[in-house]
GROMACS .gro file of C-alpha atoms in nm:
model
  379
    1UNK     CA    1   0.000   0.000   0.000
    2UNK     CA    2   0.133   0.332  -0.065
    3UNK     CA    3   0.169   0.585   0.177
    4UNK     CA    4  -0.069   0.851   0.247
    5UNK     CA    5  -0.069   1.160   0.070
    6UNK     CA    6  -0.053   1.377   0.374
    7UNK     CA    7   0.269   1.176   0.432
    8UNK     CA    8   0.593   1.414   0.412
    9UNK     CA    9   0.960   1.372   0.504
   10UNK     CA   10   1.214   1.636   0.539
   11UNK     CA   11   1.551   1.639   0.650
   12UNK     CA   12   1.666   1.922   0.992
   13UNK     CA   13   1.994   2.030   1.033
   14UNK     CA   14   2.085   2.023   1.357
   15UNK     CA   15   2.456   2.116   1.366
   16UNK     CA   16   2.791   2.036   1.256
   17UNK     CA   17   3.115   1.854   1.245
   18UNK     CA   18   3.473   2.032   1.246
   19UNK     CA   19   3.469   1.876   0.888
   20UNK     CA   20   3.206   2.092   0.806
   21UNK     CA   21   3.010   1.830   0.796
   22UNK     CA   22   2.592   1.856   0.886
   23UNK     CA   23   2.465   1.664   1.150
   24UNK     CA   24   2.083   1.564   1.014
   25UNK     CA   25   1.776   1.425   1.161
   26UNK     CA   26   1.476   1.294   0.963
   27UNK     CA   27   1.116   1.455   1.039
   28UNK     CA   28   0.835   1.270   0.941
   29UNK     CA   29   0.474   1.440   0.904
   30UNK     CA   30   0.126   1.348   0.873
   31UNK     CA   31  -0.115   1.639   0.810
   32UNK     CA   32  -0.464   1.553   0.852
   33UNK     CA   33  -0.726   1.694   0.622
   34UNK     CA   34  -0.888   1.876   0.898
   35UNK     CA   35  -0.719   1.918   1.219
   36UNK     CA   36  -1.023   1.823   1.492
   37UNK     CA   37  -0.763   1.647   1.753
   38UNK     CA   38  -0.496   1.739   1.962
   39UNK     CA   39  -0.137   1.770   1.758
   40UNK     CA   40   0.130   1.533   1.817
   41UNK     CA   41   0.529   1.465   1.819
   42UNK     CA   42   0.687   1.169   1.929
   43UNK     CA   43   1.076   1.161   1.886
   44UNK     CA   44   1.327   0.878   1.943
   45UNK     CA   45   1.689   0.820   2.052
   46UNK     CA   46   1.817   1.106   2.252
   47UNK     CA   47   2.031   0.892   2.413
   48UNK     CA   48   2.264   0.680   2.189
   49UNK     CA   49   2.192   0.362   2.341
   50UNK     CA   50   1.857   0.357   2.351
   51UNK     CA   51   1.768   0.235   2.005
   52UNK     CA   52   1.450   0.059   2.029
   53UNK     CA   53   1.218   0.355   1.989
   54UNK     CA   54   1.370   0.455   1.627
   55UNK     CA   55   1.169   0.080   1.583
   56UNK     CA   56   0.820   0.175   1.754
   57UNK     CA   57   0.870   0.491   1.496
   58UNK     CA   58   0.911   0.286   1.221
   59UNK     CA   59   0.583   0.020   1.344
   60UNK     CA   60   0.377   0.355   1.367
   61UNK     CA   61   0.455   0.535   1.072
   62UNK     CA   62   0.396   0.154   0.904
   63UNK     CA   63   0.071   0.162   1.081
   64UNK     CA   64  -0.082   0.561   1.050
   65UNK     CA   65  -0.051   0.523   0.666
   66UNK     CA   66  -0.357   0.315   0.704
   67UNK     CA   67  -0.503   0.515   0.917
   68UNK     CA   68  -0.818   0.774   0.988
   69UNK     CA   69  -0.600   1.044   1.126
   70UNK     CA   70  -0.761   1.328   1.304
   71UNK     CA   71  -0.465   1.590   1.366
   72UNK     CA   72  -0.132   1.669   1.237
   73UNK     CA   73   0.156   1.379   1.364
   74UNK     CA   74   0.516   1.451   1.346
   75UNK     CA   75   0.756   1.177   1.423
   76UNK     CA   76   1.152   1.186   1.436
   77UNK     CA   77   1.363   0.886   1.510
   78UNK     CA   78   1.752   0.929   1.516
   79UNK     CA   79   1.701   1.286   1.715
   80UNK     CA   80   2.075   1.340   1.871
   81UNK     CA   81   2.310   1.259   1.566
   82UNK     CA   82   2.589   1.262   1.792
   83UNK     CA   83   2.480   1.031   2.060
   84UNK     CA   84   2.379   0.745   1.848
   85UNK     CA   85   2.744   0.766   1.660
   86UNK     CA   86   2.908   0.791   2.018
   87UNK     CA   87   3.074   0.436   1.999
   88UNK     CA   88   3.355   0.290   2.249
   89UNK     CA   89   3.434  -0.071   2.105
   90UNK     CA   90   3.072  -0.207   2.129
   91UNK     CA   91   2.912  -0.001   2.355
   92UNK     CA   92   2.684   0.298   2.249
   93UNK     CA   93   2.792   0.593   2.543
   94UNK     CA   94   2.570   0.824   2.383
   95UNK     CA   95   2.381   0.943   2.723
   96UNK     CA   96   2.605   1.240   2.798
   97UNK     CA   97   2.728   1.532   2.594
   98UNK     CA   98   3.121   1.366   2.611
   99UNK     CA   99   3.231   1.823   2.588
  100UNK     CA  100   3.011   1.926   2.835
  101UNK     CA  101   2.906   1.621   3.050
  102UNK     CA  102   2.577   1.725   3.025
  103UNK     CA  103   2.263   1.436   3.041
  104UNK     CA  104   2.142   1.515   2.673
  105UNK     CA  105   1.769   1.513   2.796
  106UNK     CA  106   1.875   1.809   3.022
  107UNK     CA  107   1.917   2.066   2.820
  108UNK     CA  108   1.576   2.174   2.706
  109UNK     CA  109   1.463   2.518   2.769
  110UNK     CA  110   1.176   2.720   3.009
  111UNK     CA  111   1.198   3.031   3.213
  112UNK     CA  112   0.917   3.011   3.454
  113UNK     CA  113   0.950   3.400   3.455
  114UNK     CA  114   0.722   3.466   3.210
  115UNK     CA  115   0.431   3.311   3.358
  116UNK     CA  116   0.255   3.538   3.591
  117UNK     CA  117   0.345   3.865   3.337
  118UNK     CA  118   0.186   3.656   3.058
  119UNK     CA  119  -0.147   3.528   3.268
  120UNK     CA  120  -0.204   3.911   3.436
  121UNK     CA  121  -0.108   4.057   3.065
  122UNK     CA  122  -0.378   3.816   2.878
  123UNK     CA  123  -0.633   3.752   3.165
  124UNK     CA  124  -0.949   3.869   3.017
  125UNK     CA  125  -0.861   3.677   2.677
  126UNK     CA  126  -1.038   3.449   2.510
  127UNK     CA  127  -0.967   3.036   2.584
  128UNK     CA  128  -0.850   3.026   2.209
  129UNK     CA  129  -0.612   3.328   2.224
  130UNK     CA  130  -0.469   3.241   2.532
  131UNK     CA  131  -0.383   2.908   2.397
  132UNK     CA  132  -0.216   3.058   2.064
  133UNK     CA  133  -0.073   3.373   2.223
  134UNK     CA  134   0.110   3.132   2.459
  135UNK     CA  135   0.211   2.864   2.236
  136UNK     CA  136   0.381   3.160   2.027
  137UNK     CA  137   0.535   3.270   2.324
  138UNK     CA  138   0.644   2.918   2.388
  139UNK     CA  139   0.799   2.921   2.004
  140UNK     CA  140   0.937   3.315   2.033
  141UNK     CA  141   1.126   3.160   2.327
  142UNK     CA  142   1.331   2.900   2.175
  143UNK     CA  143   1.355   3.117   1.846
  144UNK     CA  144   1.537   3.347   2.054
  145UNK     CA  145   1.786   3.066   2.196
  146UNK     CA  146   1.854   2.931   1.861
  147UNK     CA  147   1.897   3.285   1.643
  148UNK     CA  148   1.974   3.576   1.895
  149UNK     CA  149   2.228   3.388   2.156
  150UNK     CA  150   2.517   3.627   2.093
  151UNK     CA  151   2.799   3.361   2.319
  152UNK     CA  152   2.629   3.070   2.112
  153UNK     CA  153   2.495   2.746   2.197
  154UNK     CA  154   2.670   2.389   2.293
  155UNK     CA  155   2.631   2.103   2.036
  156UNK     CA  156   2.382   1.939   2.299
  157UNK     CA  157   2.159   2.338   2.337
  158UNK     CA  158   2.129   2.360   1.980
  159UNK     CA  159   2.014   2.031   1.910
  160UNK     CA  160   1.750   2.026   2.227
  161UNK     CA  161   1.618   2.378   2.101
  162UNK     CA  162   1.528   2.240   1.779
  163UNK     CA  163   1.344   1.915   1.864
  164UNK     CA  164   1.183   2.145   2.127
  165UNK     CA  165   1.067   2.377   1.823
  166UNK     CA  166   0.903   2.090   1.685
  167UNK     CA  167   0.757   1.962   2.040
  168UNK     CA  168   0.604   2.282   2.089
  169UNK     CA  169   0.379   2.297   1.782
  170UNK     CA  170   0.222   1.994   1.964
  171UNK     CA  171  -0.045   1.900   2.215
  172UNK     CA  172   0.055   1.563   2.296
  173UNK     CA  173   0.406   1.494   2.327
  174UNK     CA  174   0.587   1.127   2.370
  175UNK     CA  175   1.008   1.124   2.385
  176UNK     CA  176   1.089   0.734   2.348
  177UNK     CA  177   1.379   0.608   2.593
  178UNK     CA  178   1.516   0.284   2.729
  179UNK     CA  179   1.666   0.205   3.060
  180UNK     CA  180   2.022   0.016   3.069
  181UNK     CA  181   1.812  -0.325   3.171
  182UNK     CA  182   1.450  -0.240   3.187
  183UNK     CA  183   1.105  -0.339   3.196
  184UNK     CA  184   0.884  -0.098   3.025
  185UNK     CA  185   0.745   0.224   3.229
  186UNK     CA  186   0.632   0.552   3.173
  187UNK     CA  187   0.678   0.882   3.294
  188UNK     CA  188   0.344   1.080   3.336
  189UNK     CA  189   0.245   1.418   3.482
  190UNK     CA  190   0.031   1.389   3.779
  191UNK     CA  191  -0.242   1.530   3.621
  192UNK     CA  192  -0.251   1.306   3.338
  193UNK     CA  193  -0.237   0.975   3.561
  194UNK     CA  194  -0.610   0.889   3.405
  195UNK     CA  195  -0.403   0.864   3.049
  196UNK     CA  196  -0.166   0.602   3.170
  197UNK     CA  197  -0.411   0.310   3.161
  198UNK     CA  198  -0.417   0.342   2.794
  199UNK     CA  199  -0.100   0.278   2.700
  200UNK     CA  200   0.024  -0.077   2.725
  201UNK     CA  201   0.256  -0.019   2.971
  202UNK     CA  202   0.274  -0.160   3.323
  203UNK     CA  203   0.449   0.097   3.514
  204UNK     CA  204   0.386   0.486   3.633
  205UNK     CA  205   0.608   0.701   3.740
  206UNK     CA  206   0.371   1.034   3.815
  207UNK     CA  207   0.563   1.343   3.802
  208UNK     CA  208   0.532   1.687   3.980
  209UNK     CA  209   0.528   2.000   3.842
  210UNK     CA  210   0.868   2.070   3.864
  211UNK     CA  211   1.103   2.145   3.566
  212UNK     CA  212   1.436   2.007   3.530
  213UNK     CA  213   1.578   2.001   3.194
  214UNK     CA  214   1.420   1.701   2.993
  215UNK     CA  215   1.160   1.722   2.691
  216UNK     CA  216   0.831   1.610   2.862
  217UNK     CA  217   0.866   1.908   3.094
  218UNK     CA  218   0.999   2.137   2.908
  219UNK     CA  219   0.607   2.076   2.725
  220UNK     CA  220   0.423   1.989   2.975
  221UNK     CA  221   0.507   2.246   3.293
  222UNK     CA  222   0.455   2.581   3.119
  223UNK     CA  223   0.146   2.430   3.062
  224UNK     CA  224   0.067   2.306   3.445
  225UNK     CA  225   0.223   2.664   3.573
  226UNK     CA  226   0.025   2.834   3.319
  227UNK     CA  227  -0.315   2.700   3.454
  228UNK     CA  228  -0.194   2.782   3.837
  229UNK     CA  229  -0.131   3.103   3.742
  230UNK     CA  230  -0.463   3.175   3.617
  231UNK     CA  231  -0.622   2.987   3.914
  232UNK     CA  232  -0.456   3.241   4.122
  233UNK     CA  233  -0.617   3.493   3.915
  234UNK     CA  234  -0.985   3.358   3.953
  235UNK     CA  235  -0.988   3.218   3.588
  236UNK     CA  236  -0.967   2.822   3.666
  237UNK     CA  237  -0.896   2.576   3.400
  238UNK     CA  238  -0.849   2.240   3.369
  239UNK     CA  239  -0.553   2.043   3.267
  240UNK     CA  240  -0.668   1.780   3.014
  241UNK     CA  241  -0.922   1.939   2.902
  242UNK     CA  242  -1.033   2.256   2.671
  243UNK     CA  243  -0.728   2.483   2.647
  244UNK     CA  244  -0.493   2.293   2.855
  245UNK     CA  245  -0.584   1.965   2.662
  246UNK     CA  246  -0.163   1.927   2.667
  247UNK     CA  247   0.008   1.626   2.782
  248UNK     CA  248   0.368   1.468   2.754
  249UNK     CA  249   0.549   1.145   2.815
  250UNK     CA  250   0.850   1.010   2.874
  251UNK     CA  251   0.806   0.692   2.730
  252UNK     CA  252   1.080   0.368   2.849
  253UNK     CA  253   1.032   0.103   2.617
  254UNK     CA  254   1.260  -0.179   2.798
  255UNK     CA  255   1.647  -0.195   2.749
  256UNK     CA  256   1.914  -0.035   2.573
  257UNK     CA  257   2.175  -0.136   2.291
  258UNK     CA  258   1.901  -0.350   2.110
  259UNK     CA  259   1.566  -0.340   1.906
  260UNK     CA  260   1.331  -0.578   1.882
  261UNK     CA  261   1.063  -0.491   1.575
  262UNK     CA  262   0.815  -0.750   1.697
  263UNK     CA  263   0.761  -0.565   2.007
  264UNK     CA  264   0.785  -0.261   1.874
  265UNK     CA  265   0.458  -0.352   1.708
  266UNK     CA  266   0.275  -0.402   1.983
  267UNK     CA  267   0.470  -0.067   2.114
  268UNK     CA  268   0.324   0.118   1.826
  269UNK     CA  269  -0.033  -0.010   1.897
  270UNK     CA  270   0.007   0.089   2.291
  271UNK     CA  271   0.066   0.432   2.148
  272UNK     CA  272  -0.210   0.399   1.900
  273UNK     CA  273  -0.473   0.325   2.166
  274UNK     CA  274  -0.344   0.611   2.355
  275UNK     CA  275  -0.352   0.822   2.032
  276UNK     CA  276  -0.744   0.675   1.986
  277UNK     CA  277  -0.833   0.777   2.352
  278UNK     CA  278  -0.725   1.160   2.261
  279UNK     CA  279  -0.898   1.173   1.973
  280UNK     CA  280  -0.609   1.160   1.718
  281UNK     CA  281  -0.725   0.865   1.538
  282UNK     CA  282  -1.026   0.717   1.529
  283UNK     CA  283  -0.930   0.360   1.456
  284UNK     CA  284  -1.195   0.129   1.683
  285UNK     CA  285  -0.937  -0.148   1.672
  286UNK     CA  286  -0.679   0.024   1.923
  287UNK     CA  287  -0.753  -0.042   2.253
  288UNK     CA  288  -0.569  -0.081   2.591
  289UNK     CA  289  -0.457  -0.438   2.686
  290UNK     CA  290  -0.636  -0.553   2.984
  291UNK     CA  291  -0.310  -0.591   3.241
  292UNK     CA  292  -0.260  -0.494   3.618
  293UNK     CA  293  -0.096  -0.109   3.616
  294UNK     CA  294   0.081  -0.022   3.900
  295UNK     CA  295   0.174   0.345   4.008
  296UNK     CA  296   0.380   0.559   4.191
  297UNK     CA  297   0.501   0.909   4.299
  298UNK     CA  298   0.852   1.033   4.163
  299UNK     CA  299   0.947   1.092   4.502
  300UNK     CA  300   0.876   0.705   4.579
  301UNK     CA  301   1.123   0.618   4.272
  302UNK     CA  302   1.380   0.493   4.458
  303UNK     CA  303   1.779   0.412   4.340
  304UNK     CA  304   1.952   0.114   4.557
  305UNK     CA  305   2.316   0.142   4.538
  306UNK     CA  306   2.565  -0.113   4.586
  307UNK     CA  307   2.706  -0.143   4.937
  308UNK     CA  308   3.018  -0.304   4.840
  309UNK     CA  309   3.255  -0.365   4.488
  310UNK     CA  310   3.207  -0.726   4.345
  311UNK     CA  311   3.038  -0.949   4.082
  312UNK     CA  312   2.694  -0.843   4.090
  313UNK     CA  313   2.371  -1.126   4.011
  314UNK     CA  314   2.019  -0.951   3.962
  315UNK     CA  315   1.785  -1.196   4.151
  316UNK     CA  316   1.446  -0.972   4.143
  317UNK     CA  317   1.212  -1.030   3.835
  318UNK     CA  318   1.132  -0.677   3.694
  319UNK     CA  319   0.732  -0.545   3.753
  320UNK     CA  320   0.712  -0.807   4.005
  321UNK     CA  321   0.601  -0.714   4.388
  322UNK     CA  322   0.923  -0.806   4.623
  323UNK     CA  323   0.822  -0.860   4.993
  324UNK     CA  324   1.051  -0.706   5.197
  325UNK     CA  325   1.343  -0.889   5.318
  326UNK     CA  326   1.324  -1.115   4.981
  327UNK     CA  327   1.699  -1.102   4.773
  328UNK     CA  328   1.715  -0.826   4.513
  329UNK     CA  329   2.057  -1.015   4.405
  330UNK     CA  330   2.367  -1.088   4.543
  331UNK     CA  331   2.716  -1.003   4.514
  332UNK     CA  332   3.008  -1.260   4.420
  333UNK     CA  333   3.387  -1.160   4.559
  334UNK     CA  334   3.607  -1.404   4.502
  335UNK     CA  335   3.879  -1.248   4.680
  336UNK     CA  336   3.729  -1.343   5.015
  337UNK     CA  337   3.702  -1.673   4.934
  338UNK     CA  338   3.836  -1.952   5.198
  339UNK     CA  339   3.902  -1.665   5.435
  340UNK     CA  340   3.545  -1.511   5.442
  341UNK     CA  341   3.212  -1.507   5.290
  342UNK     CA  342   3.228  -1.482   4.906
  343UNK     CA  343   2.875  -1.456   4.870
  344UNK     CA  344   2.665  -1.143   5.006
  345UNK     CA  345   2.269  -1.066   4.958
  346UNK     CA  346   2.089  -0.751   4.895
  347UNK     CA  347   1.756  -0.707   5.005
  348UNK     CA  348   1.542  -0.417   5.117
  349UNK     CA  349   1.310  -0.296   5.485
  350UNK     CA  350   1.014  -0.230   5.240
  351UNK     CA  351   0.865  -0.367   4.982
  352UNK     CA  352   0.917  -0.266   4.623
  353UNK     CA  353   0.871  -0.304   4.247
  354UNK     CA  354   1.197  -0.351   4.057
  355UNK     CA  355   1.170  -0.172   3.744
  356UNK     CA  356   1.569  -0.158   3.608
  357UNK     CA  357   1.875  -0.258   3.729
  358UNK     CA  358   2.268  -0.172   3.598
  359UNK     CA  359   2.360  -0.312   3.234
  360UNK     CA  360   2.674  -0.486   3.361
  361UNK     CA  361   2.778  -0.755   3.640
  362UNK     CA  362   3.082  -0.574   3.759
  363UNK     CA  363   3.019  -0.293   4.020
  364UNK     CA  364   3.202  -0.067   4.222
  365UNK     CA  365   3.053   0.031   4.549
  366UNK     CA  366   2.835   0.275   4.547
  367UNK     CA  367   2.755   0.176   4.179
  368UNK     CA  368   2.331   0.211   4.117
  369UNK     CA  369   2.211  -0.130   4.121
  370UNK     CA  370   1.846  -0.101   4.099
  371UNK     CA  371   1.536   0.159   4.055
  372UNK     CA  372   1.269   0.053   4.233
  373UNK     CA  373   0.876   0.153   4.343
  374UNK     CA  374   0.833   0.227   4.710
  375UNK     CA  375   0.493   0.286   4.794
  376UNK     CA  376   0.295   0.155   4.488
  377UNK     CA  377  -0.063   0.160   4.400
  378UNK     CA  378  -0.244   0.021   4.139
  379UNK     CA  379  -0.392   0.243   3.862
   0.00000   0.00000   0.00000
């Protein structure tokens, strides 16, 4: 079947090389015949390693040529260039700027400054030109990183600033990750926590209001702030709904350094069904897989880090409840054997959900062994 003729492809610059060379990520666009939904973007692969998302993008752009779109879709896989090409031997290291140090999904833009001027400026404006006054603010913003920055941008600014460009154009907005070993989870605003049950994901992580640096709140907490500044104004809205119908996602799709294209199919058709509860498409066949969800607060997101340097063996299933006191793993060190114990468990006071634990077997103390849920709920 060929693809649909709303179906467009361009090419973004997004820097370049000391060879003069461009650094290039592809864009890919569906533009519905009449926008009646909320806009999307979903991007892919700001961290080198974490491949498997460029393959959901593929499964859904596969899948939205056949369908009844409702909105305009952008999708771009390969978004940092230079993480994905950041190779040592075998490994992809592509999760820090290697000039700066930087995380590379913490260098997105927002100044909560111009929230309160922009809600007392604009309070007795109409729903619709509220929403497009600030969106263009939102644009004139990053517009003014990118061209009017007279001591420049780093490689990893001037890359975030445009994929944030894009972002901001949207409604909805999904940024497709990985963990090192992983089950799948989500990031999700508090607000949006009803959304999580329709994407086929397991795992919640709901997130304050707080900005620090990475794509889904750089989109999402303008957003929050802008409806509590208008609340403190006496002009409620509603987030979800109306003019704040804006939500974003960090999506974690399992584990780095590998794809699998079979599950990124039934990736695609998570997103799908959460596309089809929005309103984006209007597909009947996408619907949520009937699975336990369980939930919990960022601050509940706990790290575990090794107590000691050894040979590390993950005991825990991931998404699985662990009763406290029950082995997480245990640690190997050889070089107390025959004159002390070579063998030493890990387990916890509380009990938890492991979601991801450190790609390799060798740790150092104080290495981070596990993330895990304290506290959980189910959705």
């Amino acid at each position: 079947m060929s693809i649909n003729n709303n179906f467009t492809k361009t090419v973004m610059s997004v820097g370049e090389m000391a060879s003069g060379a461009k650094l290039t990520v592809p864009v890919y666009s569906f533009k519905a015949e009449q926008s009646e939904g909320p806009s999307v973007y979903i991007q892919a692969n700001m961290h080198g390693a974490e491949v498997q998302g460029n393959a959901v993008i593929f499964q859904l752009l596969e899948l939205l040529k056949r369908c009844d779109i409702n909105s305009n879709i952008t999708l771009v896989p390969y978004a940092n260039p230079v993480a994905c090409n950041h190779k040592n031997g075998e490994y992809t290291l592509g999760r820090f700027d290697p000039i700066t140090g930087v995380n590379w999904n913490r260098m997105y833009h927002f100044d909560q400054g111009v929230i309160e001027p922009f809600a007392q400026e604009n309070i007795d404006e109409s729903d619709e030109a509220i929403e497009a006054k600030f969106k263009q603010l939102m644009l004139d913003e990053i517009e003014q990183k990118l061209d009017h920055n007279i001591y420049g941008l780093t490689t990893g600014q001037r890359i975030a600033y445009q994929l944030q460009r894009l972002a901001h154009q949207a409604d909805l907005v999904l940024d497709l990750h990985t963990g090192p070993i992983s089950s799948k989870h989500l990031y999700c605003p508090e607000y949006a926590q009803a959304s999580a049950s329709y994407f086929d994901i397991p795992h919640t992580i709901l997130i304050p209001n707080i900005f620090d640096g990475a794509m889904d709140e750089a989109t999402f907490c303008p957003w929050w702030q802008l409806q509590q500044a208008y609340q403190n104004l006496g002009r409620p809205f509603t987030m979800g709904q109306g003019l704040f119908n804006k939500e974003s996602f960090t999506v974690e799709l399992g584990s780095q350094e590998q794809i699998d294209l079979d599950v990124a199919h039934q990736d695609a058709l998570g997103i799908l069904s959460y596309l089809k509860y929005k309103g984006v498409v209007a597909d009947t066949e996408f619907t949520p897989q009937q699975m336990t969800r369980y939930a919990c607060y960022l601050k509940d997101y706990k790290a575990l880090y090794s107590p000691m340097g050894g040979m590390i063996d993950f005991l825990a299933p991931f998404g699985e409840p662990l009763t406290a006191g029950q082995p997480l793993a245990r640690i190997l060190r050889m070089d107390n054997y025959g004159d002390g114990d070579p063998l030493h468990y890990i387990s916890l006071d509380d009990d938890v959900i492991p979601i991801l634990h450190f790609a390799s077997a060798s740790v150092n103390q104080g290495t981070e062994l596990y993330k895990v849920f304290t506290n959980y709920f189910k959705l």
